[in-house]
XYZ file of C-alpha atoms in Angstrom:
337
model
C 20.088 23.216 3.669
C 19.962 20.047 5.768
C 21.715 16.976 4.317
C 21.009 13.275 4.903
C 22.672 10.052 3.848
C 19.293 8.620 2.824
C 15.712 9.875 2.680
C 13.098 7.098 2.629
C 10.016 8.140 0.641
C 6.642 6.438 0.309
C 4.116 5.103 2.784
C 3.645 4.159 6.410
C 0.964 2.115 8.152
C -0.243 1.108 11.579
C -0.231 -2.702 11.657
C -1.934 -5.294 13.806
C -0.928 -8.959 13.548
C -3.510 -11.594 14.449
C -1.203 -14.380 15.596
C -1.635 -18.008 16.612
C -5.261 -18.249 15.451
C -6.378 -21.583 14.008
C -7.584 -20.406 10.602
C -9.035 -23.195 8.447
C -7.081 -23.439 5.185
C -8.336 -24.509 1.775
C -5.740 -25.878 -0.633
C -5.779 -25.442 -4.413
C -8.186 -22.531 -4.660
C -9.976 -22.668 -8.048
C -8.336 -20.721 -10.902
C -5.245 -19.833 -8.849
C -3.932 -23.147 -7.562
C -3.048 -21.544 -4.228
C -4.125 -21.959 -0.626
C -6.559 -19.651 1.146
C -7.797 -18.956 4.641
C -11.436 -19.927 5.136
C -13.305 -17.568 7.455
C -16.889 -18.769 7.974
C -19.506 -16.026 7.767
C -21.208 -15.776 11.148
C -18.490 -17.821 12.852
C -15.970 -16.850 15.518
C -12.245 -17.614 15.544
C -10.220 -17.048 18.713
C -7.063 -14.974 18.258
C -4.693 -15.743 21.157
C -2.116 -13.040 20.386
C -2.310 -9.496 19.035
C 0.896 -7.689 18.024
C 0.776 -3.960 17.241
C 3.525 -2.485 15.062
C 4.312 0.006 12.311
C 4.789 -0.882 8.671
C 4.868 0.483 5.140
C 7.792 0.394 2.729
C 9.410 3.733 3.615
C 8.959 3.132 7.338
C 10.514 -0.334 7.188
C 13.454 0.745 5.038
C 14.210 3.770 7.214
C 14.431 1.472 10.248
C 17.190 -0.608 8.601
C 19.187 2.499 7.707
C 18.856 3.860 11.243
C 20.078 0.533 12.661
C 23.327 1.064 10.744
C 23.636 4.658 11.949
C 22.991 6.375 8.651
C 21.604 9.901 8.920
C 18.127 9.107 7.615
C 14.867 11.014 7.185
C 11.403 9.656 6.606
C 9.161 11.382 4.010
C 5.550 10.147 4.101
C 1.971 11.304 4.665
C 0.027 10.095 7.693
C -3.247 11.168 9.194
C -3.314 13.633 12.060
C -4.694 10.926 14.306
C -3.537 8.580 17.055
C -2.360 5.977 14.524
C -0.229 8.579 12.765
C 1.166 9.697 16.106
C 2.125 6.106 16.902
C 4.003 5.845 13.575
C 5.853 9.147 14.060
C 6.813 8.340 17.654
C 8.091 4.908 16.639
C 10.313 6.476 13.965
C 11.664 9.088 16.377
C 12.515 6.433 18.943
C 14.568 4.700 16.241
C 16.598 7.872 15.614
C 14.886 8.733 12.320
C 14.248 12.371 11.376
C 10.466 12.875 11.005
C 10.510 16.536 9.958
C 9.392 15.544 6.438
C 6.253 13.735 7.616
C 3.028 15.471 6.536
C 0.186 14.983 9.037
C -3.014 15.318 6.994
C -5.970 16.405 9.166
C -8.470 15.283 6.499
C -7.355 11.685 6.038
C -6.702 8.900 8.579
C -3.462 6.948 8.707
C -3.341 3.755 6.634
C -4.072 0.586 8.569
C -3.271 -3.076 7.950
C -4.579 -6.222 9.599
C -2.341 -9.237 8.972
C -3.687 -12.758 9.371
C -0.700 -14.986 10.072
C -0.248 -18.741 9.844
C 3.462 -19.681 9.839
C 2.973 -22.971 8.042
C 0.935 -21.346 5.262
C 1.955 -17.655 5.027
C -0.132 -14.574 5.651
C -2.931 -12.457 4.239
C -2.898 -8.656 4.578
C -6.095 -6.596 4.801
C -5.194 -2.963 4.073
C -7.110 0.287 4.441
C -4.869 2.608 2.440
C -6.575 5.964 3.022
C -4.346 8.746 1.707
C -1.038 7.431 3.017
C 0.630 8.605 -0.198
C -0.488 12.100 -1.056
C 0.557 14.647 -3.680
C 3.535 16.774 -4.554
C 2.310 19.605 -2.328
C 2.607 17.386 0.736
C 6.131 16.359 -0.263
C 7.296 19.899 -1.098
C 9.629 20.191 1.949
C 11.743 17.459 0.330
C 13.024 20.146 -2.068
C 14.588 21.951 0.894
C 16.715 18.944 1.863
C 19.623 17.196 0.157
C 20.624 13.549 0.379
C 23.053 11.045 -1.042
C 20.141 8.723 -1.833
C 16.389 8.738 -2.145
C 14.935 5.333 -1.273
C 11.529 5.419 -2.987
C 8.850 2.839 -2.181
C 5.240 2.556 -3.373
C 3.607 5.876 -4.240
C 0.142 4.457 -4.809
C 0.450 4.762 -8.595
C 1.251 8.489 -8.484
C 3.751 8.667 -11.357
C 3.539 12.466 -11.412
C 4.982 12.447 -7.894
C 7.665 9.938 -8.894
C 8.561 12.120 -11.897
C 8.930 15.146 -9.617
C 11.144 13.134 -7.243
C 13.518 11.920 -9.974
C 13.762 15.423 -11.471
C 14.577 16.805 -8.014
C 17.134 14.020 -7.541
C 18.844 14.869 -10.826
C 18.949 18.538 -9.878
C 20.542 17.757 -6.505
C 22.787 14.949 -7.829
C 20.995 12.438 -5.628
C 20.935 8.749 -6.549
C 17.534 6.999 -6.560
C 16.758 3.487 -5.330
C 13.212 2.535 -6.338
C 11.062 -0.321 -5.049
C 7.781 0.520 -6.828
C 4.312 -0.759 -6.057
C 2.050 -2.621 -8.456
C 0.046 0.546 -9.159
C 3.147 2.177 -10.652
C 4.117 -0.928 -12.625
C 0.669 -1.209 -14.210
C 1.598 2.021 -16.017
C 4.345 0.095 -17.771
C 5.349 2.453 -20.577
C 5.343 5.597 -18.452
C 7.225 3.880 -15.637
C 9.970 2.583 -17.929
C 10.510 6.117 -19.262
C 11.066 7.334 -15.714
C 13.295 4.365 -14.911
C 16.156 5.784 -16.985
C 16.656 8.251 -14.111
C 16.638 5.544 -11.427
C 19.967 4.183 -10.182
C 18.736 0.914 -8.649
C 15.425 -0.825 -9.360
C 14.118 -3.569 -7.046
C 11.294 -5.909 -8.104
C 10.043 -9.283 -6.988
C 9.410 -12.003 -9.556
C 5.683 -11.194 -9.933
C 6.395 -7.478 -10.356
C 9.055 -8.219 -12.975
C 6.539 -10.315 -14.910
C 4.058 -7.452 -14.713
C 6.588 -4.940 -16.008
C 7.718 -7.190 -18.873
C 4.241 -8.471 -19.696
C 5.480 -12.069 -19.588
C 4.614 -15.251 -17.714
C 6.282 -18.637 -17.282
C 9.765 -17.332 -18.097
C 12.814 -18.383 -16.091
C 14.217 -16.017 -13.495
C 17.266 -15.312 -15.653
C 15.189 -14.768 -18.786
C 13.069 -12.152 -17.013
C 16.182 -10.331 -15.777
C 17.755 -10.413 -19.249
C 14.570 -9.067 -20.798
C 14.319 -6.187 -18.351
C 18.020 -5.405 -18.714
C 17.387 -4.521 -22.365
C 15.059 -1.708 -21.311
C 16.800 -0.595 -18.120
C 20.554 -0.129 -17.681
C 20.798 0.728 -14.008
C 21.344 -1.849 -11.279
C 18.423 -4.277 -11.556
C 17.420 -6.576 -8.679
C 14.775 -9.277 -9.073
C 13.978 -11.394 -6.021
C 12.212 -14.765 -6.074
C 11.349 -15.523 -2.463
C 12.969 -18.645 -1.062
C 14.736 -19.240 -4.395
C 16.996 -16.227 -3.940
C 17.731 -13.184 -6.063
C 19.442 -12.020 -9.235
C 21.165 -8.688 -9.844
C 22.181 -7.265 -13.202
C 24.844 -4.562 -12.956
C 27.172 -3.325 -15.686
C 26.730 -6.367 -17.919
C 27.322 -8.883 -15.117
C 24.601 -11.132 -13.696
C 24.921 -11.935 -9.983
C 22.768 -14.661 -8.448
C 22.461 -16.102 -4.964
C 20.277 -18.543 -3.102
C 19.099 -18.175 0.486
C 20.453 -19.826 3.606
C 17.161 -21.680 3.886
C 14.772 -21.216 6.796
C 12.837 -24.261 7.934
C 10.302 -22.471 10.086
C 9.281 -19.019 8.895
C 7.472 -17.086 11.636
C 5.983 -14.277 9.522
C 6.508 -12.924 6.004
C 5.631 -9.237 6.295
C 8.442 -6.803 5.493
C 10.903 -9.295 3.996
C 10.996 -7.465 0.653
C 11.600 -4.108 2.336
C 14.333 -5.693 4.444
C 15.995 -7.099 1.320
C 16.005 -3.759 -0.498
C 17.175 -1.649 2.429
C 19.737 -4.311 3.301
C 21.074 -4.226 -0.252
C 21.584 -0.448 -0.206
C 23.106 -0.642 3.280
C 25.613 -3.271 2.131
C 26.377 -1.372 -1.062
C 27.173 1.819 0.859
C 29.139 0.123 3.623
C 31.250 -1.829 1.103
C 31.651 1.152 -1.223
C 29.952 -0.454 -4.180
C 30.325 -4.232 -3.875
C 27.258 -6.029 -5.259
C 28.462 -9.261 -3.627
C 28.571 -7.653 -0.189
C 25.247 -5.909 -0.820
C 23.631 -9.303 -1.443
C 25.000 -10.586 1.866
C 23.323 -7.775 3.797
C 20.119 -8.039 1.770
C 19.710 -11.786 2.216
C 20.575 -11.795 5.918
C 18.297 -8.820 6.661
C 15.320 -10.403 4.889
C 15.837 -13.794 6.511
C 16.174 -12.234 9.947
C 12.817 -10.440 9.514
C 11.178 -13.758 8.618
C 12.057 -15.039 12.085
C 10.065 -12.377 13.969
C 6.532 -10.990 14.051
C 6.409 -7.531 12.458
C 8.340 -5.892 9.660
C 10.991 -4.308 11.904
C 11.567 -6.597 14.867
C 14.093 -8.824 13.103
C 16.077 -6.169 11.227
C 19.849 -6.494 11.447
C 21.799 -4.178 13.721
C 25.251 -5.492 12.772
C 26.914 -6.941 9.646
C 25.776 -10.476 8.729
C 27.799 -13.331 10.194
C 26.918 -15.938 7.560
C 27.570 -15.487 3.862
C 25.680 -16.805 0.864
C 27.482 -17.965 -2.252
C 27.147 -15.465 -5.096
C 27.625 -16.647 -8.666
C 28.629 -14.297 -11.481
C 28.046 -14.453 -15.212
C 29.003 -11.887 -17.835
C 26.118 -11.102 -20.168
C 27.216 -10.129 -23.672
C 25.722 -8.157 -25.307
C 23.548 -6.127 -22.984
C 21.614 -3.653 -25.142
C 19.787 -0.976 -23.159
C 17.666 2.103 -23.668
C 18.616 4.981 -21.385
C 20.712 4.533 -18.286
C 20.716 4.877 -14.541
C 23.518 5.820 -12.188
C 24.889 3.376 -9.673
């Protein structure tokens, strides 16, 4: 039975970035208080630069692990089309095992169009297709072993996630999970599965969704989730940094600060895969894991595409990590770290 350090599981996409276009922007959109691109119906907007790339959570994470010479496989469903071939070839060129990719002849590969405006952010238009399929398509995973499963969005398929965590327990494989919103909307069922997850990564909005709260401080949200989940919990908050709860200790760090972000896509995937990379390379240090995570995410922000800025060597700059012991830390169930 073939063994890997890490198997990245989830989705993959073919991406196209529309760069350097002068999109009109409307500030303070009604009801949301945010900004929005304004695309006039019937109008034309010149797009000076097109950048083609691959994306998707499992694809992006696998690229980080390959950069640090882990033996990594990539378990996703793509279409049996030219887009899917582009994704598979890109992974192979990065030294990633693609033998667990299912090429579905009945469904095209997922596709994303990203409208970018560095001073404002980006908007992603996604055609998901069947990029995450069913347990039958992922069955070859049962014939492989790994130290870790790195599980990204499964399109809300909790039955598939349940099968993965049961398989992980059987094979004594640790699970890192960065779920999508479709999984988190099934709050009660997801939290039951979470007791078998070693590390859970959420952004601030996802943490609010899982707790059913709004307008709580970053630390309050982490404390609240830590009562229901006893594995290693990571909650990121964009430019404000991240918090990690592990074994009753709260770790928090800011970012280095980037004045001119080039593009936002893939920063969350870079943070999560960077965290696991740092954790494995340091043999369990949360402080070191946060160094890799922060540097990897910030490096991606400086390039177009979710993979172009990924680290290939340990970070040179360090962020300050603060620690606080949380007592008591009641929890239901437990994950392995």
